[in-house]
PDB file of C-alpha atoms in Angstrom:
ATOM      1  CA  MET A   1     133.394 -11.411 -50.095  1.00  0.00           C
ATOM      2  CA  THR A   2     136.926 -12.660 -50.118  1.00  0.00           C
ATOM      3  CA  LYS A   3     140.129 -10.988 -49.102  1.00  0.00           C
ATOM      4  CA  THR A   4     140.937 -10.487 -52.795  1.00  0.00           C
ATOM      5  CA  ASP A   5     137.717  -8.495 -53.336  1.00  0.00           C
ATOM      6  CA  THR A   6     139.662  -5.236 -53.638  1.00  0.00           C
ATOM      7  CA  PRO A   7     141.103  -3.230 -56.520  1.00  0.00           C
ATOM      8  CA  GLY A   8     144.710  -3.904 -55.474  1.00  0.00           C
ATOM      9  CA  VAL A   9     145.949  -0.307 -55.385  1.00  0.00           C
ATOM     10  CA  ILE A  10     149.734   0.118 -55.163  1.00  0.00           C
ATOM     11  CA  ALA A  11     149.590   1.971 -51.828  1.00  0.00           C
ATOM     12  CA  PRO A  12     147.115   3.917 -49.715  1.00  0.00           C
ATOM     13  CA  PRO A  13     146.489   7.161 -51.645  1.00  0.00           C
ATOM     14  CA  PRO A  14     147.072   9.460 -48.634  1.00  0.00           C
ATOM     15  CA  LEU A  15     150.546   7.932 -48.265  1.00  0.00           C
ATOM     16  CA  ILE A  16     151.292   8.510 -51.952  1.00  0.00           C
ATOM     17  CA  TYR A  17     150.383  12.192 -51.655  1.00  0.00           C
ATOM     18  CA  LEU A  18     152.275  12.541 -48.374  1.00  0.00           C
ATOM     19  CA  GLY A  19     155.344  10.805 -49.788  1.00  0.00           C
ATOM     20  CA  PHE A  20     155.605  13.174 -52.753  1.00  0.00           C
ATOM     21  CA  LEU A  21     154.991  16.208 -50.532  1.00  0.00           C
ATOM     22  CA  LEU A  22     157.689  15.148 -48.071  1.00  0.00           C
ATOM     23  CA  VAL A  23     160.217  14.402 -50.820  1.00  0.00           C
ATOM     24  CA  GLY A  24     159.698  17.863 -52.331  1.00  0.00           C
ATOM     25  CA  TRP A  25     159.688  19.709 -49.040  1.00  0.00           C
ATOM     26  CA  GLY A  26     162.575  17.672 -47.622  1.00  0.00           C
ATOM     27  CA  THR A  27     164.720  18.232 -50.706  1.00  0.00           C
ATOM     28  CA  GLU A  28     164.124  21.970 -50.458  1.00  0.00           C
ATOM     29  CA  ALA A  29     164.955  21.906 -46.758  1.00  0.00           C
ATOM     30  CA  LEU A  30     168.389  20.605 -47.744  1.00  0.00           C
ATOM     31  CA  VAL A  31     168.929  23.166 -50.521  1.00  0.00           C
ATOM     32  CA  ARG A  32     166.835  26.008 -49.034  1.00  0.00           C
ATOM     33  CA  ASP A  33     167.535  28.481 -51.823  1.00  0.00           C
ATOM     34  CA  VAL A  34     164.279  27.542 -53.500  1.00  0.00           C
ATOM     35  CA  THR A  35     161.146  29.450 -52.495  1.00  0.00           C
ATOM     36  CA  PHE A  36     158.201  30.996 -54.288  1.00  0.00           C
ATOM     37  CA  GLY A  37     160.015  34.329 -53.957  1.00  0.00           C
ATOM     38  CA  LEU A  38     156.813  36.123 -53.100  1.00  0.00           C
ATOM     39  CA  GLU A  39     156.697  39.096 -50.789  1.00  0.00           C
ATOM     40  CA  GLY A  40     154.623  38.733 -47.661  1.00  0.00           C
ATOM     41  CA  ASP A  41     152.377  35.828 -46.844  1.00  0.00           C
ATOM     42  CA  ARG A  42     149.999  35.850 -49.839  1.00  0.00           C
ATOM     43  CA  HIS A  43     151.006  32.349 -50.887  1.00  0.00           C
ATOM     44  CA  ARG A  44     150.348  31.129 -47.356  1.00  0.00           C
ATOM     45  CA  TYR A  45     146.861  32.683 -47.356  1.00  0.00           C
ATOM     46  CA  LEU A  46     146.157  31.008 -50.676  1.00  0.00           C
ATOM     47  CA  GLY A  47     147.554  27.781 -49.206  1.00  0.00           C
ATOM     48  CA  LEU A  48     145.236  28.092 -46.218  1.00  0.00           C
ATOM     49  CA  ALA A  49     142.246  28.659 -48.515  1.00  0.00           C
ATOM     50  CA  LEU A  50     143.212  25.548 -50.509  1.00  0.00           C
ATOM     51  CA  LEU A  51     143.659  23.584 -47.297  1.00  0.00           C
ATOM     52  CA  ILE A  52     140.162  24.518 -46.142  1.00  0.00           C
ATOM     53  CA  ALA A  53     138.694  23.735 -49.582  1.00  0.00           C
ATOM     54  CA  GLY A  54     140.505  20.390 -49.640  1.00  0.00           C
ATOM     55  CA  PHE A  55     139.170  19.424 -46.217  1.00  0.00           C
ATOM     56  CA  LEU A  56     135.639  20.394 -47.258  1.00  0.00           C
ATOM     57  CA  ILE A  57     135.879  18.316 -50.445  1.00  0.00           C
ATOM     58  CA  GLU A  58     137.339  15.373 -48.537  1.00  0.00           C
ATOM     59  CA  GLY A  59     134.710  15.599 -45.817  1.00  0.00           C
ATOM     60  CA  GLU A  60     131.748  15.760 -48.176  1.00  0.00           C
ATOM     61  CA  ALA A  61     133.029  12.938 -50.390  1.00  0.00           C
ATOM     62  CA  THR A  62     133.912  10.716 -47.434  1.00  0.00           C
ATOM     63  CA  MET A  63     130.520  11.367 -45.848  1.00  0.00           C
ATOM     64  CA  ARG A  64     128.816  10.030 -49.009  1.00  0.00           C
ATOM     65  CA  PHE A  65     130.675   6.729 -48.650  1.00  0.00           C
ATOM     66  CA  ARG A  66     129.883   6.481 -44.944  1.00  0.00           C
ATOM     67  CA  ARG A  67     126.179   7.182 -45.527  1.00  0.00           C
ATOM     68  CA  ALA A  68     126.085   4.539 -48.269  1.00  0.00           C
ATOM     69  CA  GLY A  69     127.668   2.047 -45.868  1.00  0.00           C
ATOM     70  CA  THR A  70     130.640   1.266 -48.088  1.00  0.00           C
ATOM     71  CA  ALA A  71     134.365   1.446 -47.434  1.00  0.00           C
ATOM     72  CA  VAL A  72     136.209   4.673 -48.206  1.00  0.00           C
ATOM     73  CA  GLU A  73     139.546   2.866 -48.255  1.00  0.00           C
ATOM     74  CA  PRO A  74     140.378   1.458 -51.712  1.00  0.00           C
ATOM     75  CA  TRP A  75     142.047  -1.588 -50.199  1.00  0.00           C
ATOM     76  CA  LYS A  76     138.710  -2.727 -48.745  1.00  0.00           C
ATOM     77  CA  PRO A  77     135.758  -4.192 -50.683  1.00  0.00           C
ATOM     78  CA  SER A  78     133.214  -1.790 -52.187  1.00  0.00           C
ATOM     79  CA  THR A  79     129.632  -2.700 -51.385  1.00  0.00           C
ATOM     80  CA  ARG A  80     127.787   0.233 -52.983  1.00  0.00           C
ATOM     81  CA  LEU A  81     128.338   2.543 -55.921  1.00  0.00           C
ATOM     82  CA  VAL A  82     128.221   6.171 -54.762  1.00  0.00           C
ATOM     83  CA  THR A  83     127.047   8.586 -57.474  1.00  0.00           C
ATOM     84  CA  ASN A  84     125.503  11.490 -55.557  1.00  0.00           C
ATOM     85  CA  GLY A  85     126.926  14.672 -54.045  1.00  0.00           C
ATOM     86  CA  LEU A  86     130.340  15.543 -55.466  1.00  0.00           C
ATOM     87  CA  TYR A  87     130.330  12.178 -57.228  1.00  0.00           C
ATOM     88  CA  ARG A  88     127.906  13.724 -59.743  1.00  0.00           C
ATOM     89  CA  PHE A  89     130.813  15.889 -60.999  1.00  0.00           C
ATOM     90  CA  SER A  90     133.874  13.701 -60.466  1.00  0.00           C
ATOM     91  CA  ARG A  91     134.364   9.966 -60.116  1.00  0.00           C
ATOM     92  CA  ASN A  92     137.265  10.721 -57.765  1.00  0.00           C
ATOM     93  CA  PRO A  93     136.458  13.727 -55.575  1.00  0.00           C
ATOM     94  CA  ILE A  94     138.459  12.279 -52.695  1.00  0.00           C
ATOM     95  CA  TYR A  95     141.608  12.298 -54.838  1.00  0.00           C
ATOM     96  CA  VAL A  96     140.750  15.793 -56.083  1.00  0.00           C
ATOM     97  CA  GLY A  97     140.409  16.876 -52.451  1.00  0.00           C
ATOM     98  CA  MET A  98     143.762  15.314 -51.593  1.00  0.00           C
ATOM     99  CA  ALA A  99     145.376  17.170 -54.514  1.00  0.00           C
ATOM    100  CA  VAL A 100     143.883  20.460 -53.300  1.00  0.00           C
ATOM    101  CA  LEU A 101     145.141  19.750 -49.764  1.00  0.00           C
ATOM    102  CA  TYR A 102     148.569  18.909 -51.172  1.00  0.00           C
ATOM    103  CA  GLY A 103     148.689  22.183 -53.124  1.00  0.00           C
ATOM    104  CA  GLY A 104     147.681  24.120 -50.040  1.00  0.00           C
ATOM    105  CA  LEU A 105     150.362  22.481 -47.915  1.00  0.00           C
ATOM    106  CA  ALA A 106     153.034  23.096 -50.570  1.00  0.00           C
ATOM    107  CA  LEU A 107     152.120  26.794 -50.605  1.00  0.00           C
ATOM    108  CA  ILE A 108     152.038  27.040 -46.809  1.00  0.00           C
ATOM    109  CA  LEU A 109     155.438  25.315 -46.649  1.00  0.00           C
ATOM    110  CA  ASP A 110     156.743  27.723 -49.347  1.00  0.00           C
ATOM    111  CA  SER A 111     157.856  24.707 -51.362  1.00  0.00           C
ATOM    112  CA  PRO A 112     157.808  25.124 -55.164  1.00  0.00           C
ATOM    113  CA  LEU A 113     159.479  21.733 -55.598  1.00  0.00           C
ATOM    114  CA  ALA A 114     156.761  20.006 -53.595  1.00  0.00           C
ATOM    115  CA  LEU A 115     154.136  21.830 -55.681  1.00  0.00           C
ATOM    116  CA  ALA A 116     155.869  20.743 -58.909  1.00  0.00           C
ATOM    117  CA  LEU A 117     155.897  17.136 -57.653  1.00  0.00           C
ATOM    118  CA  LEU A 118     152.102  17.219 -57.524  1.00  0.00           C
ATOM    119  CA  ILE A 119     152.113  16.471 -61.269  1.00  0.00           C
ATOM    120  CA  PRO A 120     154.011  13.158 -61.022  1.00  0.00           C
ATOM    121  CA  CYS A 121     152.039  12.393 -57.845  1.00  0.00           C
ATOM    122  CA  LEU A 122     148.779  12.689 -59.788  1.00  0.00           C
ATOM    123  CA  PHE A 123     150.227  10.433 -62.488  1.00  0.00           C
ATOM    124  CA  VAL A 124     150.984   7.775 -59.839  1.00  0.00           C
ATOM    125  CA  ILE A 125     147.484   8.157 -58.372  1.00  0.00           C
ATOM    126  CA  ASP A 126     145.968   7.872 -61.845  1.00  0.00           C
ATOM    127  CA  ARG A 127     147.973   4.813 -62.924  1.00  0.00           C
ATOM    128  CA  GLY A 128     148.584   3.060 -59.603  1.00  0.00           C
ATOM    129  CA  VAL A 129     145.247   3.646 -57.921  1.00  0.00           C
ATOM    130  CA  ILE A 130     142.457   4.804 -60.241  1.00  0.00           C
ATOM    131  CA  ALA A 131     143.462   2.536 -63.145  1.00  0.00           C
ATOM    132  CA  ARG A 132     143.138  -0.390 -60.733  1.00  0.00           C
ATOM    133  CA  GLU A 133     139.921   0.785 -59.116  1.00  0.00           C
ATOM    134  CA  GLU A 134     137.980   1.296 -62.335  1.00  0.00           C
ATOM    135  CA  PRO A 135     138.146  -2.305 -63.672  1.00  0.00           C
ATOM    136  CA  TYR A 136     137.360  -3.526 -60.162  1.00  0.00           C
ATOM    137  CA  LEU A 137     134.285  -1.281 -59.944  1.00  0.00           C
ATOM    138  CA  GLU A 138     133.158  -2.326 -63.412  1.00  0.00           C
ATOM    139  CA  ALA A 139     133.456  -6.001 -62.486  1.00  0.00           C
ATOM    140  CA  ARG A 140     131.704  -5.352 -59.181  1.00  0.00           C
ATOM    141  CA  PHE A 141     128.838  -3.124 -60.371  1.00  0.00           C
ATOM    142  CA  GLY A 142     128.612  -3.916 -64.101  1.00  0.00           C
ATOM    143  CA  GLN A 143     126.339  -1.755 -66.240  1.00  0.00           C
ATOM    144  CA  ASP A 144     125.572   0.640 -63.377  1.00  0.00           C
ATOM    145  CA  TYR A 145     129.255   1.569 -63.196  1.00  0.00           C
ATOM    146  CA  ARG A 146     129.635   1.739 -66.997  1.00  0.00           C
ATOM    147  CA  ASP A 147     126.665   4.129 -67.158  1.00  0.00           C
ATOM    148  CA  TYR A 148     128.125   6.231 -64.342  1.00  0.00           C
ATOM    149  CA  ARG A 149     131.567   6.296 -65.989  1.00  0.00           C
ATOM    150  CA  SER A 150     130.041   7.412 -69.302  1.00  0.00           C
ATOM    151  CA  ARG A 151     128.347  10.456 -67.762  1.00  0.00           C
ATOM    152  CA  VAL A 152     130.852  11.604 -65.103  1.00  0.00           C
ATOM    153  CA  ARG A 153     134.469  12.664 -65.651  1.00  0.00           C
ATOM    154  CA  ARG A 154     137.337  10.943 -63.886  1.00  0.00           C
ATOM    155  CA  TRP A 155     138.803  14.058 -62.220  1.00  0.00           C
ATOM    156  CA  LEU A 156     136.738  17.193 -62.876  1.00  0.00           C
TER     157      LEU A 156
END
């Protein structure tokens, strides 16, 4: 394997999610008139539930990569195609888990702007990360990846 044996993603996905979250939350911290406007802490309880769900999704999906002996990080070479566990339902459960975590944090932070920025964040993940990973995986794993892609959705 060479150093160029990677999909060439635009940035580490956790940093993309974190960047959008911080921009939304930071902007609201400056304005501070923007909140969910909900009474009590219901949105924070929902946020906590999403946070737990996101960590569970992330943990299970990451464990599948570790057990297969391949890199989780998209800037490192892939040595095995993982298609079991959550990967039977989504080709990108790690990114789904990160989106769920993001939503939970936005709710906990009472940040509607950060939650709204999840949509452009997912667009950046889709175009700047996944769109680069998929041709790489097809070149790397050939027909096995094409078969997998034809039977499993990208997100959910």
